[in-house]
Short mmCIF file of C-alpha atoms in Angstrom, two decimals:
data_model
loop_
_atom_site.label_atom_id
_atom_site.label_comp_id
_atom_site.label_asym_id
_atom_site.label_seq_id
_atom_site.Cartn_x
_atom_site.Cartn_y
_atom_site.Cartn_z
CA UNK A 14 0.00 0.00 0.00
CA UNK A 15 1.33 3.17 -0.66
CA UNK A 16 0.73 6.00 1.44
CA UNK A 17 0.92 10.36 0.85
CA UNK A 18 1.84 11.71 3.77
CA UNK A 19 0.56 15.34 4.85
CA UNK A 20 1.50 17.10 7.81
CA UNK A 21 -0.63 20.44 9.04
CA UNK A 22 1.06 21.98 11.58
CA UNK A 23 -1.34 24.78 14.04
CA UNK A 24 0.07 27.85 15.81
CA UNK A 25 -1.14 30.43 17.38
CA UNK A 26 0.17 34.06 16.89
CA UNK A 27 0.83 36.53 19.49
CA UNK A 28 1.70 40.21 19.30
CA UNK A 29 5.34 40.88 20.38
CA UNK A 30 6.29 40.79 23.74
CA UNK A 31 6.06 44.79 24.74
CA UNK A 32 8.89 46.59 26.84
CA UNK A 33 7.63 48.35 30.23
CA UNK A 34 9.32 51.19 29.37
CA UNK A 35 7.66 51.99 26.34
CA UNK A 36 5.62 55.28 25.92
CA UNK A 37 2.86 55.50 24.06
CA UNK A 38 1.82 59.57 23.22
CA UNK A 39 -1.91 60.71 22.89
CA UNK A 40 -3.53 63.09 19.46
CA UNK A 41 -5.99 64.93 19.31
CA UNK A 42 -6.56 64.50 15.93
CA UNK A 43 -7.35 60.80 16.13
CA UNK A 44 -7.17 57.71 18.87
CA UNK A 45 -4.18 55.73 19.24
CA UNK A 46 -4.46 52.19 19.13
CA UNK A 47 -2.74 50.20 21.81
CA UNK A 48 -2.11 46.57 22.04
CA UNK A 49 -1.60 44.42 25.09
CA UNK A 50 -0.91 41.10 25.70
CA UNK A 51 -3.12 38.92 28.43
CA UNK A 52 -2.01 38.87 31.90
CA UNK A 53 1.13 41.40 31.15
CA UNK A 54 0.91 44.90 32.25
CA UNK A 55 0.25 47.77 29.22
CA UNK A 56 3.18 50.30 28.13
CA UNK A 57 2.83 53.64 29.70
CA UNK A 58 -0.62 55.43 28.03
CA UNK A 59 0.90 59.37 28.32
CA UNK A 60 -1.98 62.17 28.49
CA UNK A 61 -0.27 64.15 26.06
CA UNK A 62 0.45 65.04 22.54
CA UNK A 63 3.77 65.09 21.24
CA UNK A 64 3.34 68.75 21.07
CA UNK A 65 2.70 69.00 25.09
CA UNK A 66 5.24 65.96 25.78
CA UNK A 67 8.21 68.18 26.49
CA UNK A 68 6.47 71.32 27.52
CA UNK A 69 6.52 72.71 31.32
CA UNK A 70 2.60 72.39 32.33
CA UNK A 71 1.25 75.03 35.10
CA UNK A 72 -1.04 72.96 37.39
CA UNK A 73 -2.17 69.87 35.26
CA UNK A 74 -5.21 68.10 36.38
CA UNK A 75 -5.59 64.36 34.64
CA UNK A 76 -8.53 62.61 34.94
CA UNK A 77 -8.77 59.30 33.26
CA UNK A 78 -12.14 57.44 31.88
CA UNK A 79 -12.12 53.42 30.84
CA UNK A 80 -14.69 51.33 29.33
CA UNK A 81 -16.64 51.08 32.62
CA UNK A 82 -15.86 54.46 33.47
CA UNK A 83 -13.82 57.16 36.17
CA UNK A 84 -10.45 55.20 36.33
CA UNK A 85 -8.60 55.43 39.77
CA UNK A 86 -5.17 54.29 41.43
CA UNK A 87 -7.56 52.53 44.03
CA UNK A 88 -8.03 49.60 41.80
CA UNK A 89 -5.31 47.22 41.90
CA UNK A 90 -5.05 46.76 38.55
CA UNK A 91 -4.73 50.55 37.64
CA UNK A 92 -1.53 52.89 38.14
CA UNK A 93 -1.52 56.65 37.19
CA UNK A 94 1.35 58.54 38.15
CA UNK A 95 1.28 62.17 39.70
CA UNK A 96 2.00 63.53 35.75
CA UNK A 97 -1.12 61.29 34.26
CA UNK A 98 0.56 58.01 32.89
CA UNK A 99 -1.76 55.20 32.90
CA UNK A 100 -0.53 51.48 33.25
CA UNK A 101 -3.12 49.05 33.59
CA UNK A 102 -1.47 45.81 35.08
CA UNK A 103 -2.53 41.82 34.51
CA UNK A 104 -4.91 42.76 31.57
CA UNK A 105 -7.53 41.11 30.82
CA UNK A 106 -9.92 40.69 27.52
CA UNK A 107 -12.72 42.42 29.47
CA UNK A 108 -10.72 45.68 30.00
CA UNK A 109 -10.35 45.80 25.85
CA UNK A 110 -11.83 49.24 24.73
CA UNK A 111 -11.95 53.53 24.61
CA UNK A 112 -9.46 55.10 27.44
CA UNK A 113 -9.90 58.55 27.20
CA UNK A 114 -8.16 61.31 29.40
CA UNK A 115 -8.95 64.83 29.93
CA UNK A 116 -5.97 67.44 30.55
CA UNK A 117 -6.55 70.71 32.10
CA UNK A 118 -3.69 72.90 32.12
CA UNK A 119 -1.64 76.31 31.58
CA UNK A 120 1.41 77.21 29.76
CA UNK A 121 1.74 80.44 31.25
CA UNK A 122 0.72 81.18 34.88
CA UNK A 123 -1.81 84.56 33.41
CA UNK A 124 -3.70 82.69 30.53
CA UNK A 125 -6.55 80.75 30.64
CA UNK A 126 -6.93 77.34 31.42
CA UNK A 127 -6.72 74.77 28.60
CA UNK A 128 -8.80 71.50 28.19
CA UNK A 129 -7.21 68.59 26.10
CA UNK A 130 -9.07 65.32 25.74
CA UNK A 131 -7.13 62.33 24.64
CA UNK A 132 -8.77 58.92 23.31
CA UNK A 133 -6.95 55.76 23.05
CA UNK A 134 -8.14 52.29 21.69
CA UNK A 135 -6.74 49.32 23.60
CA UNK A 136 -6.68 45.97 22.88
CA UNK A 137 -5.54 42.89 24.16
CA UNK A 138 -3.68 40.36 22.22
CA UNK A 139 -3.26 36.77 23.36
CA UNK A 140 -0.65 35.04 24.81
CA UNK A 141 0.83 31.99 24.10
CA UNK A 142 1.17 29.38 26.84
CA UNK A 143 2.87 26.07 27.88
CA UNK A 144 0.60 24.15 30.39
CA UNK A 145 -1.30 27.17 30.79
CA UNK A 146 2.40 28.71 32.48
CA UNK A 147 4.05 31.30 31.05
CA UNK A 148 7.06 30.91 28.50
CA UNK A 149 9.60 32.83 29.30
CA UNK A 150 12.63 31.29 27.40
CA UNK A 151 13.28 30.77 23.75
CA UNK A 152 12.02 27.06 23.46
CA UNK A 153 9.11 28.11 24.62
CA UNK A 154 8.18 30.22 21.79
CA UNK A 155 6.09 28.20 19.24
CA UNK A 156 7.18 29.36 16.07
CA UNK A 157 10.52 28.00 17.56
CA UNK A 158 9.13 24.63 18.94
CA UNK A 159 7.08 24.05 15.13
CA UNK A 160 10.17 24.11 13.66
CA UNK A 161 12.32 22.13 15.79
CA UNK A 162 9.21 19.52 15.11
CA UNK A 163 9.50 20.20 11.14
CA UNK A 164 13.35 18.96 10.99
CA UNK A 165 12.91 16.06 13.80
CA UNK A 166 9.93 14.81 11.37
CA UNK A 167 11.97 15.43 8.23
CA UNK A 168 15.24 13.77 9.71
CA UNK A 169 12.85 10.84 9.74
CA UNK A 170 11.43 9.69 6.89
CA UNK A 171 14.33 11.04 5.40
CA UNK A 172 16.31 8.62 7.73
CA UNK A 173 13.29 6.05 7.33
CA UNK A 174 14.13 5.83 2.88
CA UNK A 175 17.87 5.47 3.24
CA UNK A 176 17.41 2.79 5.64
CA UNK A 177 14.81 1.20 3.43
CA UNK A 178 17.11 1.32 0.64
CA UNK A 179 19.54 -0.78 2.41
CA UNK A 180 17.36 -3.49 3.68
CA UNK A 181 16.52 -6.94 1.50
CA UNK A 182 13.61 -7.33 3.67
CA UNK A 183 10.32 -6.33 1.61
CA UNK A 184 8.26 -3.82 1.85
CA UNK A 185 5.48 -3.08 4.99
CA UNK A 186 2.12 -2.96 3.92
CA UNK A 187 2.10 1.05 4.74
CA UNK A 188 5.51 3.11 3.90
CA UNK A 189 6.54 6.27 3.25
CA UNK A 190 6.92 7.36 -0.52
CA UNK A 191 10.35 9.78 -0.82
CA UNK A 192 9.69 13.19 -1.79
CA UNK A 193 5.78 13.01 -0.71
CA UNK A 194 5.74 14.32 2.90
CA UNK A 195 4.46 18.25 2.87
CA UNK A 196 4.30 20.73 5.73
CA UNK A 197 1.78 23.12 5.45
CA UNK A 198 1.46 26.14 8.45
CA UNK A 199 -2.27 26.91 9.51
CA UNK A 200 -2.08 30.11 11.46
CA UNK A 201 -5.29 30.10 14.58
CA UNK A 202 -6.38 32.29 16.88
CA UNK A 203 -8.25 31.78 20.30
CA UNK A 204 -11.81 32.61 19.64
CA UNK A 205 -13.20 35.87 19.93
CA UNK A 206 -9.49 37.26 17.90
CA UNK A 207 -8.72 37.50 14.77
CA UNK A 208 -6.39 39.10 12.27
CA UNK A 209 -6.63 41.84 10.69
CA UNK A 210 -3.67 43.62 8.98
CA UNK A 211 -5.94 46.52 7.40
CA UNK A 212 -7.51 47.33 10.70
CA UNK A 213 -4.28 46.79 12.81
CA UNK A 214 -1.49 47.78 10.47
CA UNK A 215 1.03 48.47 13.72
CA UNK A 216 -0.29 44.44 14.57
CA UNK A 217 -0.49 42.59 11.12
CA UNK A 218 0.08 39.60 12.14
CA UNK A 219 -1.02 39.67 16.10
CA UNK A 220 -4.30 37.84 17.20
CA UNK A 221 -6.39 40.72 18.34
CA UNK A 222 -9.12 40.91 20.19
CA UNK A 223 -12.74 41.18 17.95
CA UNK A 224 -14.29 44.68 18.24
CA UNK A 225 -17.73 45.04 18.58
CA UNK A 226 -19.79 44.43 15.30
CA UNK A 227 -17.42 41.80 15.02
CA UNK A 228 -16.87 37.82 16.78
CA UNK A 229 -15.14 34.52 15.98
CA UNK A 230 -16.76 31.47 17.39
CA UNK A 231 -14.07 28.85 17.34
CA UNK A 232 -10.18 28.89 16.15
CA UNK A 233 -10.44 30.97 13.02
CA UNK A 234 -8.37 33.56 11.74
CA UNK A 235 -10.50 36.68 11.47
CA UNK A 236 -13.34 38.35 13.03
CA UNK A 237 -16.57 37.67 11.10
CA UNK A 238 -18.92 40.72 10.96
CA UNK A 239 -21.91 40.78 13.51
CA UNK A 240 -24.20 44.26 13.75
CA UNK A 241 -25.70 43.01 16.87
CA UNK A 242 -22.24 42.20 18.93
CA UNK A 243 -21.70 44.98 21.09
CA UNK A 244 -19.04 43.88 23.28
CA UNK A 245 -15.13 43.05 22.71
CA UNK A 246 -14.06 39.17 22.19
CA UNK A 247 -17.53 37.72 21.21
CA UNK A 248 -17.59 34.27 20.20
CA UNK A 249 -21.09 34.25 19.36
CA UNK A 250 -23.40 36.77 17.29
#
């Protein structure tokens, strides 16, 4: 009997693993998108332009507004600094959605105070795990472990026909045919994520979560459209 192999190989894609000392700056032309990975804490969200960023502010007041509203240092899961950075810590998919901070301030001590409101879109992307711990060395990292797989498998059969070729015995009733094994990758994401390179060009590749309007019931790779999903990470419409 002869017999075609075909391997299919799954992975799941993750956004890249984001420094703690990265800034992210505010416009106030349009909202920022943000991305953050499950269970890690977020970069620093600034509440201010790039214009403000390395001006002196007179008496700047920050208040901060999330997806379930007024935002406070109380919560354990919150931190804003005394000069309005937010870091929201151990995210979860729940806390996707519109941050927004309002910034009152002066430039000079006589004028009028100003009022700058800053939106921000934040997402969470998800995070690729090894018995549900988290990998935190190289051979954990899946695109790293497929591969290792890929040559171990081709080392194989490619082992298996040489050793074939040597042998008087006959043949087994199921063998492998040289030059018919073929790897193909299938990319997945958890559902309720999806891909999306037009609507997350700073996250091509990254499993992000669905927005509202949008879901993905099982391990698909993009968000399937859904008018009456109104919350982030829907698996169902």
């Amino acid at each position: 009997m002869q017999l075609f192999s075909l391997l299919t190989v799954q992975c799941l894609r993750s956004a890249e693993s984001r420094s703690n000392s990265l800034k992210i700056v505010g416009s106030i032309l349009f909202p920022v998108k943000v991305y953050v990975k499950l269970d890690h804490s977020s970069p620093h969200i600034l509440c201010v332009t790039n214009r403000l960023r390395n001006s002196e502010l007179i008496d700047p007041v920050f208040r901060w507004n999330g997806p379930s509203g007024y935002l406070s240092s109380a919560n354990s899961s919150v931190q804003i600094s005394p000069t309005g950075t937010l870091i929201l810590g151990h995210f979860r998919s729940d806390l996707s959605g519109v941050y927004t901070c309002s910034l009152v301030y002066k430039l000079i001590a006589a004028q009028p105070d100003k009022r700058l409101t800053i939106k921000y879109h934040i997402y969470v992307t998800c995070l690729d795990t090894e018995n549900n711990k988290l990998c935190r060395q190289s051979a954990c990292d899946k695109p790293h472990r497929l591969h290792k797989a890929k040559d171990l498998i081709e080392r194989f059969f490619k082992r298996e026909v040489e050793i074939r070729k040597k042998s008087t015995e006959p043949l087994p009733e199921i063998y492998y045919i040289e030059g018919t094994l073929q790897m193909v990758w299938v990319d997945r994401c958890y559902p309720g994520y999806g891909i999306n390179a037009v609507r997350h060009p700073d996250c091509p590749e990254c499993c992000v979560i669905c927005s509202p309007r949008s879901y993905n019931p099982s391990n698909g790779i993009h968000c399937l459209q859904c008018d009456t999903s109104l919350i982030y990470g829907a698996t169902t419409c």
